[in-house]
Short mmCIF file of C-alpha atoms in Angstrom, two decimals:
data_model
loop_
_atom_site.label_atom_id
_atom_site.label_comp_id
_atom_site.label_asym_id
_atom_site.label_seq_id
_atom_site.Cartn_x
_atom_site.Cartn_y
_atom_site.Cartn_z
CA THR A 1 -0.04 0.05 0.39
CA CYS A 2 0.80 3.67 -0.09
CA MET A 3 1.00 3.81 3.58
CA ASN A 4 3.46 1.00 3.64
CA MET A 5 5.87 2.26 0.96
CA ASP A 6 5.70 5.59 2.75
CA MET A 7 6.34 4.26 6.46
CA ALA A 8 9.16 2.05 5.01
CA GLY A 9 10.60 4.96 3.54
CA LYS A 10 10.54 6.96 6.60
CA ALA A 11 11.87 4.02 8.47
CA LEU A 12 15.24 4.04 6.31
CA SER A 13 15.40 7.91 6.16
CA GLY A 14 13.92 9.61 9.29
CA HIS A 15 16.04 10.34 12.17
CA HIS A 16 17.62 6.71 12.04
CA VAL A 17 21.07 8.03 13.41
CA TYR A 18 18.91 9.60 16.56
CA VAL A 19 17.13 5.99 16.69
CA MET A 20 20.37 4.09 16.53
CA GLY A 21 21.78 6.22 19.18
CA MET A 22 19.42 5.48 21.46
CA MET A 23 19.33 1.95 20.65
CA PHE A 24 23.29 2.25 21.75
CA ILE A 25 22.71 3.99 24.97
CA LEU A 26 20.04 1.22 25.95
CA CYS A 27 22.52 -1.61 24.92
CA LEU A 28 25.35 -0.03 27.38
CA MET A 29 22.49 0.02 30.06
CA LEU A 30 21.61 -3.54 29.18
CA ASN A 31 25.33 -4.74 29.15
CA GLY A 32 27.63 -3.64 32.06
CA ARG A 33 30.59 -5.10 30.37
CA VAL A 34 30.40 -2.56 27.47
CA GLN A 35 32.63 0.00 27.97
CA CYS A 36 33.04 3.84 26.59
CA ASP A 37 36.75 4.73 25.76
CA LEU A 38 35.82 8.58 25.77
CA ASP A 39 39.57 9.66 25.54
CA HIS A 40 39.70 7.61 22.27
CA LEU A 41 36.42 9.17 20.87
CA SER A 42 37.32 12.72 21.82
CA SER A 43 40.92 12.45 20.09
CA GLU A 44 39.19 11.06 16.98
CA GLY A 45 36.58 13.77 17.22
CA GLY A 46 38.69 15.95 14.74
CA ILE A 47 38.42 13.47 12.06
CA TYR A 48 34.63 13.18 12.70
CA THR A 49 33.66 17.08 12.56
CA THR A 50 36.10 17.26 9.26
CA ARG A 51 34.07 14.72 7.52
CA ALA A 52 30.88 16.16 8.87
CA ARG A 53 31.62 19.58 7.48
CA SER A 54 32.56 18.21 4.23
CA SER A 55 29.53 16.25 3.87
CA LEU A 56 27.09 19.21 4.93
CA ASP A 57 29.48 21.43 2.47
CA ASN A 58 28.88 18.92 -0.86
CA TYR A 59 25.34 18.40 0.13
CA LEU A 60 24.54 22.32 0.03
CA LYS A 61 26.78 22.82 -2.80
CA HIS A 62 24.41 20.19 -4.89
CA PHE A 63 20.97 20.37 -3.25
CA TYR A 64 20.71 24.15 -2.13
CA ASP A 65 19.61 26.90 -4.03
CA PRO A 66 20.57 29.99 -2.49
CA SER A 67 18.63 32.38 -5.05
CA LYS A 68 15.21 30.58 -4.09
CA GLY A 69 15.76 29.21 -0.62
CA ILE A 70 14.92 25.81 -1.94
CA ILE A 71 16.58 22.35 -1.08
CA TYR A 72 16.25 19.90 -3.94
CA ASP A 73 15.11 16.49 -3.78
CA ALA A 74 17.67 14.69 -5.71
CA TYR A 75 20.70 15.80 -7.63
CA PRO A 76 20.27 17.01 -10.52
CA SER A 77 16.81 18.08 -10.10
CA SER A 78 14.56 21.16 -10.22
CA ASN A 79 11.87 19.71 -7.69
CA PRO A 80 12.05 21.00 -4.25
CA THR A 81 12.43 18.28 -1.65
CA GLY A 82 9.44 17.17 0.30
CA TYR A 83 8.02 18.63 3.72
CA TRP A 84 9.59 15.86 6.05
CA VAL A 85 12.59 15.58 4.32
CA LEU A 86 13.12 19.31 4.36
CA ALA A 87 13.12 18.93 8.16
CA HIS A 88 15.84 16.52 8.22
CA ALA A 89 17.97 18.70 5.86
CA MET A 90 17.37 21.86 8.22
CA ASP A 91 18.15 19.62 10.96
CA ALA A 92 21.73 18.83 9.30
CA ILE A 93 22.09 22.50 8.35
CA MET A 94 21.56 23.48 12.09
CA ASP A 95 24.46 20.62 12.99
CA GLY A 96 26.79 22.97 11.05
CA VAL A 97 25.21 25.91 13.17
CA LYS A 98 26.10 24.46 16.28
CA LEU A 99 29.53 22.98 15.29
CA PHE A 100 30.85 25.63 13.15
CA GLY A 101 29.05 28.84 13.88
CA SER A 102 31.79 30.40 15.96
CA GLN A 103 34.15 30.13 12.53
CA ASN A 104 31.59 31.87 10.26
CA ASN A 105 27.80 32.24 10.07
CA THR A 106 27.33 30.68 6.57
CA TYR A 107 25.44 27.85 7.73
CA LEU A 108 23.06 30.14 9.82
CA GLN A 109 22.68 32.36 6.74
CA VAL A 110 21.68 29.18 4.77
CA PHE A 111 19.29 27.95 7.58
CA GLU A 112 17.45 31.59 7.60
CA ASN A 113 17.10 31.55 3.83
CA VAL A 114 15.55 28.12 3.96
CA TYR A 115 13.54 28.92 7.03
CA ALA A 116 12.02 32.18 5.28
CA LYS A 117 11.13 30.27 2.20
CA LEU A 118 9.27 27.45 4.27
CA ALA A 119 7.58 30.06 6.73
CA SER A 120 6.16 31.55 3.59
CA HIS A 121 4.69 28.62 1.78
CA GLU A 122 4.19 25.52 4.03
CA LEU A 123 4.78 25.95 7.67
CA LEU A 124 1.94 23.12 8.38
CA ASP A 125 1.56 19.90 6.46
CA ASP A 126 -1.21 17.28 5.87
CA TYR A 127 0.43 14.65 8.06
CA TYR A 128 0.97 14.98 11.65
CA ASP A 129 4.07 12.63 11.67
CA ASP A 130 5.71 15.04 8.96
CA GLU A 131 4.75 17.84 11.10
CA ASN A 132 6.19 16.41 14.11
CA TRP A 133 9.90 16.15 12.61
CA MET A 134 9.45 19.75 11.54
CA GLY A 135 8.58 20.98 14.93
CA MET A 136 11.43 18.99 16.53
CA MET A 137 13.81 20.47 14.11
CA LEU A 138 12.67 23.98 15.09
CA VAL A 139 12.59 23.47 18.67
CA ARG A 140 16.47 22.44 18.30
CA ALA A 141 16.93 25.55 15.91
CA TYR A 142 15.86 27.53 18.96
CA MET A 143 18.00 25.84 21.50
CA VAL A 144 21.04 26.36 19.29
CA THR A 145 20.04 30.08 18.06
CA LYS A 146 17.83 31.39 20.99
CA ASN A 147 15.63 33.04 18.25
CA ASN A 148 11.99 32.94 19.39
CA VAL A 149 10.83 32.92 15.79
CA TYR A 150 11.66 29.22 15.69
CA LEU A 151 9.78 28.63 18.93
CA SER A 152 6.80 30.32 18.29
CA ALA A 153 6.69 28.33 14.80
CA ALA A 154 7.59 24.89 16.81
CA GLU A 155 4.32 25.94 18.93
CA THR A 156 2.08 26.72 15.86
CA ILE A 157 3.01 23.18 14.55
CA PHE A 158 2.64 21.47 18.12
CA ASN A 159 -0.87 22.82 18.60
CA ASP A 160 -1.71 21.53 15.16
CA ILE A 161 -0.60 18.14 16.02
CA LYS A 162 -2.47 18.41 19.27
CA GLY A 163 -5.59 19.02 17.34
CA GLY A 164 -5.15 15.70 16.04
CA TRP A 165 -5.76 13.89 19.27
CA ASP A 166 -9.07 12.21 18.89
CA THR A 167 -11.32 10.16 21.58
CA SER A 168 -14.39 9.12 18.95
CA CYS A 169 -12.15 6.48 17.32
CA CYS A 170 -10.60 3.74 17.06
CA GLY A 171 -11.20 0.37 18.47
CA SER A 172 -12.48 -0.71 22.04
CA VAL A 173 -10.31 1.92 23.62
CA LYS A 174 -10.65 5.24 21.77
CA GLY A 175 -7.81 7.79 21.59
CA GLY A 176 -4.62 8.84 19.89
CA ILE A 177 -3.35 10.90 17.34
CA TRP A 178 -4.51 10.69 13.72
CA TRP A 179 -1.71 9.98 10.99
CA ASN A 180 -3.33 12.57 8.65
CA LYS A 181 -5.84 15.20 8.23
CA ALA A 182 -7.74 13.06 6.16
CA HIS A 183 -8.39 10.66 9.12
CA SER A 184 -7.59 7.21 7.40
CA SER A 185 -5.60 5.89 10.53
CA LYS A 186 -3.78 6.22 13.70
CA ALA A 187 0.00 5.71 13.50
CA THR A 188 2.88 5.26 16.05
CA ALA A 189 4.62 7.68 13.36
CA SER A 190 2.04 10.37 14.52
CA ASN A 191 2.25 9.50 18.23
CA GLY A 192 5.43 8.51 19.26
CA GLY A 193 7.24 11.60 17.66
CA PRO A 194 4.61 13.97 19.28
CA MET A 195 5.72 12.60 22.78
CA ILE A 196 9.10 13.61 22.22
CA LEU A 197 8.02 17.12 20.53
CA ALA A 198 5.84 17.90 23.80
CA ALA A 199 8.36 16.68 26.18
CA LEU A 200 11.28 19.01 24.28
CA MET A 201 8.69 21.93 24.32
CA TYR A 202 8.37 21.25 28.19
CA GLN A 203 12.08 21.38 28.31
CA VAL A 204 12.48 24.90 26.73
CA THR A 205 9.14 26.53 27.95
CA GLY A 206 8.76 24.79 31.74
CA ASN A 207 4.77 24.84 30.53
CA ASN A 208 3.52 21.59 32.42
CA ASN A 209 0.60 21.37 29.59
CA TYR A 210 3.41 20.01 27.18
CA LEU A 211 4.29 17.57 29.73
CA THR A 212 0.68 16.51 30.75
CA PHE A 213 0.28 16.00 27.04
CA ALA A 214 3.31 13.78 26.28
CA GLN A 215 2.25 11.63 29.12
CA THR A 216 -1.27 11.33 27.86
CA VAL A 217 -0.38 10.12 24.80
CA TYR A 218 2.55 7.76 25.92
CA ASP A 219 0.17 5.93 28.43
CA TYR A 220 -2.54 5.35 25.96
CA TRP A 221 -0.15 4.04 23.06
CA TRP A 222 1.94 1.88 25.71
CA THR A 223 -1.42 0.59 26.76
CA ASN A 224 -3.30 0.08 23.32
CA MET A 225 -0.42 -0.30 20.83
CA VAL A 226 2.69 -2.19 22.67
CA ASP A 227 2.28 -6.04 23.03
CA ASN A 228 2.62 -6.37 26.79
CA LYS A 229 4.64 -9.66 26.38
CA THR A 230 6.97 -9.02 23.56
CA TYR A 231 7.15 -5.29 23.77
CA HIS A 232 6.75 -5.08 19.88
CA VAL A 233 5.21 -1.53 19.01
CA TYR A 234 2.23 -2.22 16.72
CA ASP A 235 2.62 0.29 13.64
CA ASN A 236 -1.22 1.43 13.15
CA ILE A 237 -4.70 1.14 14.06
CA ASN A 238 -7.59 1.69 11.06
CA THR A 239 -10.95 3.50 11.34
CA SER A 240 -12.48 -0.19 11.81
CA GLY A 241 -10.61 -0.56 15.12
CA GLN A 242 -8.14 -3.40 13.23
CA LYS A 243 -4.50 -2.89 14.54
CA ASN A 244 -1.33 -3.85 12.50
CA THR A 245 0.55 -6.15 14.41
CA VAL A 246 2.68 -7.50 11.43
CA TRP A 247 4.60 -4.55 10.29
CA THR A 248 8.14 -4.33 12.41
CA PHE A 249 9.89 -1.16 11.94
CA THR A 250 12.84 0.24 13.74
CA TYR A 251 11.04 3.49 13.01
CA ASN A 252 8.11 2.44 15.63
CA GLU A 253 10.23 0.79 18.48
CA GLY A 254 12.75 4.02 17.98
CA LEU A 255 10.00 6.47 18.53
CA MET A 256 8.66 4.76 21.78
CA ILE A 257 12.13 4.24 23.05
CA GLY A 258 13.11 8.06 22.54
CA ALA A 259 9.94 9.00 24.15
CA GLY A 260 10.51 7.05 27.18
CA VAL A 261 14.40 8.04 27.30
CA HIS A 262 12.86 11.86 27.09
CA LEU A 263 10.01 11.21 29.60
CA TYR A 264 12.19 9.55 32.05
CA THR A 265 14.87 12.44 31.57
CA THR A 266 12.35 14.75 32.50
CA THR A 267 10.31 13.09 35.34
CA LYS A 268 12.62 10.84 36.62
CA ASN A 269 9.89 7.92 36.50
CA GLU A 270 11.41 4.58 36.09
CA LYS A 271 8.76 2.99 34.26
CA TYR A 272 9.51 5.08 31.07
CA ILE A 273 13.09 4.04 30.92
CA LEU A 274 12.18 0.35 31.57
CA ASN A 275 9.71 0.41 29.11
CA SER A 276 12.41 1.41 26.66
CA ILE A 277 14.58 -1.12 27.93
CA ASN A 278 12.29 -3.84 27.13
CA ILE A 279 11.67 -2.50 23.74
CA ALA A 280 15.13 -2.42 23.05
CA ARG A 281 15.27 -6.09 23.83
CA PHE A 282 12.73 -7.02 21.35
CA MET A 283 14.54 -5.33 18.95
CA MET A 284 17.64 -7.09 19.52
CA ASN A 285 16.25 -10.28 19.78
CA SER A 286 13.82 -10.07 16.84
#
């Protein structure tokens, strides 16, 4: 199905580095014999930052059009990249701002140019999971730059996603955030991500409403869309109440792991980190 292809693509593209990082952290927690040689990592840091900068510079050289503020979907191509892919591209540019901004402001200028184009055309999207990536990117942009414009935009996106929460559908226990504005299903993609976004919004604003929403969505999804024996995170539930328990994407497990880590960090409630560890065990044993 189109949804299958879309979700599979996101599982491979998405924030896979973030997800794999979470999995690595949890592996360290699960296996006390694993040690981190931080001195060695530190000594190699120059190599990795050099490679990161080279990769970003080459990406911008071939995919970024400064005259239009556009990131293209391929090289060569004249088509702007899609909404959720743009969020990841802008996140990579913000990496450049954070790592190299003290040396020059080129990356910040690029980011501001791309954001201006985004804000003038498509700050919101038809898919709540895609909006989530954009929202998280904008919170991070605020954290790095302290520019309230990005926080305000993240709030606008969050409020739109929050509007997708619904208690009229689906199945015997109703709740969850719709996958899209067409209300075709409710997916882990559109629920796990907003838990993280809400936790981040709480972190930067101190507004308890964000934390409450994150916990509400988490509790609903954990209770109704996670196998309580295997800890497999189900992909979606359709309007007829049928749960897709077949698909297994690291995307889904990764989002719930990330949500648990963020909520544990925020609340110190051990249930969140223990749940994340159990999901990680499922993934390692699958």
